[in-house]
């Protein structure tokens, strides 16, 4: 299975949807922030490993605590994923903190500041 094949894309989508459901319904760990979402999932072509990109709304401490909570609950999450999806192999999940949303917001704010300064200079 190639990395960008249709099958791999569908598997990524299914795993992402089920991880979101498990995160929303099944995990009771207080370290995991309530505003946590799975942004993207990359399942390896051999279905052995998976990278789940996690976005957390909160400060740095909340983000780190959420990642620690997810890593400690990986066994439970993997077992739930195996029950919900009928796959040959249930991938080992590696949680990666995704800060692209924060980066986008920061860049947008900088652009707004620059355009505001340019408007002031024109006036």
Coordinates of N, CA and C in Angstrom, one line a residue:
X1 N 0.9 -1.2 0.0 CA 0.0 0.0 0.0 C 0.9 1.2 0.0
X2 N 0.7 2.1 -1.0 CA 1.5 3.3 -1.1 C 1.0 4.3 0.0
X3 N 1.9 5.2 0.3 CA 1.6 6.2 1.4 C 0.4 7.1 1.1
X4 N 0.2 7.5 -0.2 CA -0.9 8.4 -0.5 C -1.9 7.7 -1.3
X5 N -2.1 6.4 -1.2 CA -3.1 5.6 -1.9 C -4.5 5.9 -1.3
X6 N -5.5 5.5 -2.0 CA -6.8 5.8 -1.6 C -7.1 5.0 -0.3
X7 N -6.6 3.7 -0.3 CA -6.8 2.9 0.9 C -6.2 3.5 2.1
X8 N -5.0 4.0 2.0 CA -4.3 4.6 3.1 C -5.1 5.9 3.6
X9 N -5.5 6.6 2.7 CA -6.3 7.9 3.0 C -7.6 7.5 3.8
X10 N -8.2 6.4 3.3 CA -9.5 6.0 4.0 C -9.2 5.5 5.4
X11 N -8.1 4.7 5.5 CA -7.7 4.2 6.8 C -7.4 5.3 7.8
X12 N -6.6 6.3 7.3 CA -6.3 7.5 8.1 C -7.6 8.2 8.6
X13 N -8.5 8.4 7.7 CA -9.8 9.0 8.1 C -10.6 8.2 9.1
X14 N -10.6 6.9 8.9 CA -11.4 6.1 9.9 C -10.7 6.1 11.3
X15 N -9.4 6.0 11.3 CA -8.7 6.0 12.6 C -8.8 7.3 13.3
X16 N -8.8 8.4 12.5 CA -8.9 9.7 13.1 C -10.3 9.9 13.7
X17 N -11.3 9.5 13.0 CA -12.7 9.6 13.5 C -12.9 8.8 14.8
X18 N -12.4 7.6 14.8 CA -12.5 6.7 16.0 C -11.7 7.2 17.1
X19 N -10.5 7.8 16.9 CA -9.7 8.4 17.9 C -10.4 9.6 18.6
X20 N -11.1 10.4 17.7 CA -11.9 11.5 18.2 C -13.0 11.0 19.1
X21 N -13.7 10.0 18.7 CA -14.8 9.4 19.5 C -14.3 8.8 20.8
X22 N -13.2 8.1 20.8 CA -12.6 7.6 22.0 C -12.2 8.7 22.9
X23 N -11.6 9.7 22.4 CA -11.1 10.9 23.2 C -12.3 11.6 23.8
X24 N -13.4 11.7 23.1 CA -14.6 12.4 23.6 C -15.4 11.6 24.6
X25 N -15.5 10.3 24.3 CA -16.4 9.5 25.1 C -15.7 8.6 26.2
X26 N -14.5 8.1 25.9 CA -14.0 7.0 26.7 C -13.0 7.4 27.8
X27 N -12.3 8.5 27.6 CA -11.1 8.7 28.5 C -11.6 9.7 29.6
X28 N -11.3 9.2 30.8 CA -11.7 10.0 32.0 C -10.5 10.6 32.7
X29 N -9.3 10.6 32.1 CA -8.1 11.1 32.7 C -8.2 12.6 32.9
X30 N -8.0 13.1 34.2 CA -8.2 14.6 34.4 C -7.0 15.4 33.8
X31 N -5.9 14.8 33.4 CA -4.8 15.5 32.8 C -5.1 15.9 31.4
X32 N -6.1 15.2 30.7 CA -6.4 15.5 29.3 C -7.4 16.7 29.3
X33 N -6.9 17.8 28.6 CA -7.7 19.0 28.6 C -9.1 18.7 27.8
X34 N -10.1 19.4 28.2 CA -11.4 19.2 27.6 C -11.4 19.7 26.1
X35 N -10.6 20.7 25.8 CA -10.6 21.2 24.4 C -9.4 20.6 23.7
X36 N -9.4 19.3 23.5 CA -8.4 18.5 22.8 C -9.0 17.9 21.6
X37 N -8.3 18.0 20.5 CA -8.8 17.4 19.3 C -7.7 16.7 18.5
X38 N -8.1 15.7 17.7 CA -7.1 15.0 16.8 C -7.2 15.8 15.5
X39 N -6.1 16.4 15.1 CA -6.1 17.2 13.9 C -5.8 16.3 12.7
X40 N -4.9 15.4 12.7 CA -4.6 14.5 11.6 C -4.0 13.2 12.1
X41 N -4.1 12.2 11.3 CA -3.6 10.9 11.6 C -2.8 10.4 10.4
X42 N -1.6 9.8 10.6 CA -0.9 9.2 9.6 C -0.6 7.7 10.0
X43 N -1.3 6.8 9.3 CA -1.0 5.4 9.6 C 0.0 4.9 8.6
X44 N 1.0 4.2 9.1 CA 2.0 3.6 8.2 C 1.4 2.6 7.2
X45 N 2.0 2.5 6.0 CA 1.4 1.6 5.0 C 1.3 0.1 5.5
X46 N 2.1 -0.3 6.5 CA 2.0 -1.7 7.0 C 1.1 -1.8 8.1
X47 N 0.4 -0.7 8.5 CA -0.6 -0.7 9.6 C 0.0 -1.0 10.9
X48 N 1.3 -0.8 11.1 CA 1.9 -1.2 12.4 C 2.0 0.1 13.3
X49 N 2.2 1.2 12.8 CA 2.4 2.4 13.6 C 1.5 3.5 13.1
X50 N 1.3 4.5 14.0 CA 0.4 5.6 13.7 C 0.8 6.8 14.4
X51 N 0.9 8.0 13.7 CA 1.1 9.2 14.4 C -0.2 10.0 14.4
X52 N -0.6 10.4 15.6 CA -1.8 11.2 15.8 C -1.4 12.6 16.2
X53 N -1.7 13.6 15.4 CA -1.4 14.9 15.7 C -2.5 15.5 16.6
X54 N -2.1 16.0 17.8 CA -3.1 16.5 18.8 C -3.0 18.0 18.9
X55 N -4.1 18.6 18.9 CA -4.2 20.1 19.2 C -4.9 20.3 20.5
X56 N -4.3 21.1 21.4 CA -4.8 21.4 22.7 C -5.0 22.9 22.8
X57 N -6.2 23.3 23.2 CA -6.5 24.7 23.5 C -6.1 24.9 24.9
X58 N -5.1 25.7 25.2 CA -4.7 26.0 26.5 C -3.2 26.4 26.6
X59 N -2.7 26.6 27.8 CA -1.3 27.0 27.9 C -0.4 25.8 27.8
X60 N 0.9 26.1 27.9 CA 2.0 25.1 27.7 C 1.8 23.9 28.6
X61 N 1.5 24.2 29.9 CA 1.4 23.2 30.9 C 0.2 22.2 30.6
X62 N -0.9 22.8 30.1 CA -2.1 22.0 29.8 C -1.7 21.1 28.6
X63 N -0.9 21.6 27.6 CA -0.6 20.8 26.5 C 0.3 19.6 26.9
X64 N 1.3 19.9 27.7 CA 2.2 18.8 28.1 C 1.5 17.8 29.0
X65 N 0.6 18.3 29.9 CA -0.2 17.3 30.7 C -1.1 16.5 29.8
X66 N -1.7 17.0 28.8 CA -2.6 16.3 27.9 C -1.8 15.2 27.1
X67 N -0.6 15.6 26.7 CA 0.2 14.6 25.9 C 0.6 13.4 26.9
X68 N 1.0 13.8 28.1 CA 1.4 12.7 29.1 C 0.2 11.9 29.4
X69 N -1.0 12.4 29.6 CA -2.2 11.7 29.8 C -2.6 10.7 28.6
X70 N -2.4 11.2 27.4 CA -2.7 10.4 26.3 C -1.7 9.2 26.1
X71 N -0.4 9.5 26.4 CA 0.6 8.5 26.4 C 0.3 7.4 27.4
X72 N -0.1 7.8 28.6 CA -0.4 6.8 29.6 C -1.6 6.0 29.3
X73 N -2.6 6.6 28.6 CA -3.8 5.9 28.2 C -3.7 5.2 26.8
X74 N -2.5 5.1 26.3 CA -2.3 4.5 24.9 C -2.8 3.1 24.8
X75 N -2.6 2.3 25.9 CA -3.1 0.9 25.8 C -4.6 0.8 25.8
X76 N -5.2 1.6 26.6 CA -6.7 1.7 26.5 C -7.2 2.2 25.2
X77 N -6.6 3.2 24.7 CA -7.0 3.8 23.4 C -6.8 2.8 22.3
X78 N -5.7 2.1 22.3 CA -5.4 1.1 21.3 C -6.4 -0.1 21.3
X79 N -6.7 -0.5 22.5 CA -7.7 -1.6 22.7 C -9.1 -1.2 22.2
X80 N -9.5 0.0 22.5 CA -10.8 0.5 22.0 C -10.8 0.6 20.5
X81 N -9.7 1.1 20.0 CA -9.6 1.2 18.5 C -9.7 -0.2 17.9
X82 N -9.1 -1.2 18.5 CA -9.2 -2.5 17.9 C -10.6 -3.1 18.0
X83 N -11.3 -2.7 19.0 CA -12.7 -3.1 19.1 C -13.6 -2.4 18.1
X84 N -13.3 -1.2 17.8 CA -14.2 -0.4 16.9 C -13.9 -0.6 15.5
X85 N -12.6 -0.8 15.1 CA -12.2 -1.0 13.7 C -11.8 -2.4 13.4
X86 N -12.2 -2.9 12.3 CA -11.9 -4.3 11.9 C -10.7 -4.2 11.0
X87 N -9.5 -4.2 11.6 CA -8.2 -4.0 10.8 C -7.4 -5.3 11.1
X88 N -6.5 -5.6 10.1 CA -5.6 -6.7 10.3 C -4.7 -6.5 11.5
X89 N -4.1 -5.3 11.6 CA -3.3 -4.9 12.7 C -3.8 -3.6 13.4
X90 N -3.7 -3.5 14.7 CA -4.1 -2.3 15.3 C -2.8 -1.6 15.5
X91 N -2.6 -0.4 15.0 CA -1.4 0.3 15.0 C -1.0 0.8 16.4
X92 N 0.3 0.9 16.7 CA 0.8 1.5 17.9 C 0.7 3.0 17.7
X93 N 0.2 3.7 18.6 CA -0.1 5.1 18.4 C 0.9 6.0 19.1
X94 N 1.4 7.0 18.4 CA 2.4 7.9 18.9 C 1.7 9.3 18.8
X95 N 1.5 10.0 20.0 CA 0.8 11.2 20.0 C 1.9 12.4 19.8
X96 N 1.6 13.3 18.9 CA 2.5 14.4 18.6 C 1.7 15.7 18.8
X97 N 2.2 16.6 19.5 CA 1.6 17.9 19.8 C 1.7 18.7 18.5
X98 N 0.5 19.1 18.0 CA 0.4 19.9 16.8 C 0.2 21.4 17.1
X99 N 1.1 22.2 16.8 CA 1.0 23.6 17.2 C 0.7 24.5 15.9
X100 N 0.3 23.9 14.8 CA 0.1 24.7 13.6 C -1.0 25.7 13.7
X101 N -2.1 25.4 14.5 CA -3.2 26.3 14.7 C -2.6 27.6 15.5
X102 N -1.9 27.4 16.5 CA -1.3 28.5 17.3 C -0.4 29.3 16.4
X103 N 0.4 28.6 15.5 CA 1.3 29.3 14.6 C 0.5 30.2 13.6
X104 N -0.6 29.6 13.1 CA -1.4 30.4 12.2 C -2.0 31.6 12.8
X105 N -2.5 31.4 14.0 CA -3.1 32.6 14.7 C -2.0 33.6 15.0
X106 N -0.8 33.2 15.4 CA 0.2 34.2 15.7 C 0.6 34.9 14.4
X107 N 0.7 34.2 13.3 CA 1.1 34.8 12.0 C 0.0 35.8 11.5
X108 N -1.2 35.4 11.7 CA -2.4 36.3 11.4 C -2.3 37.6 12.2
X109 N -2.0 37.4 13.4 CA -1.9 38.6 14.3 C -0.8 39.5 13.9
X110 N 0.3 38.9 13.5 CA 1.5 39.8 13.0 C 1.1 40.5 11.7
X111 N 0.4 39.8 10.8 CA 0.0 40.4 9.6 C -1.0 41.6 9.8
X112 N -1.9 41.4 10.8 CA -2.8 42.4 11.1 C -2.1 43.6 11.7
X113 N -1.1 43.4 12.5 CA -0.3 44.5 13.1 C 0.4 45.3 12.0
X114 N 1.0 44.6 11.1 CA 1.8 45.2 10.0 C 0.8 46.1 9.1
X115 N -0.3 45.5 8.8 CA -1.3 46.2 7.9 C -1.8 47.4 8.7
X116 N -2.1 47.3 10.0 CA -2.5 48.4 10.8 C -1.5 49.5 10.8
X117 N -0.2 49.2 11.0 CA 0.9 50.2 11.0 C 1.0 50.9 9.6
X118 N 0.8 50.1 8.5 CA 0.8 50.7 7.2 C -0.3 51.7 7.0
X119 N -1.5 51.3 7.5 CA -2.6 52.3 7.4 C -2.4 53.6 8.1
X120 N -1.7 53.4 9.3 CA -1.4 54.6 10.1 C -0.4 55.5 9.4
X121 N 0.6 54.9 8.7 CA 1.6 55.7 8.0 C 0.9 56.4 6.8
X122 N 0.0 55.8 6.1 CA -0.7 56.4 5.0 C -1.6 57.5 5.4
X123 N -2.1 57.5 6.6 CA -3.0 58.6 7.0 C -2.2 59.7 7.5

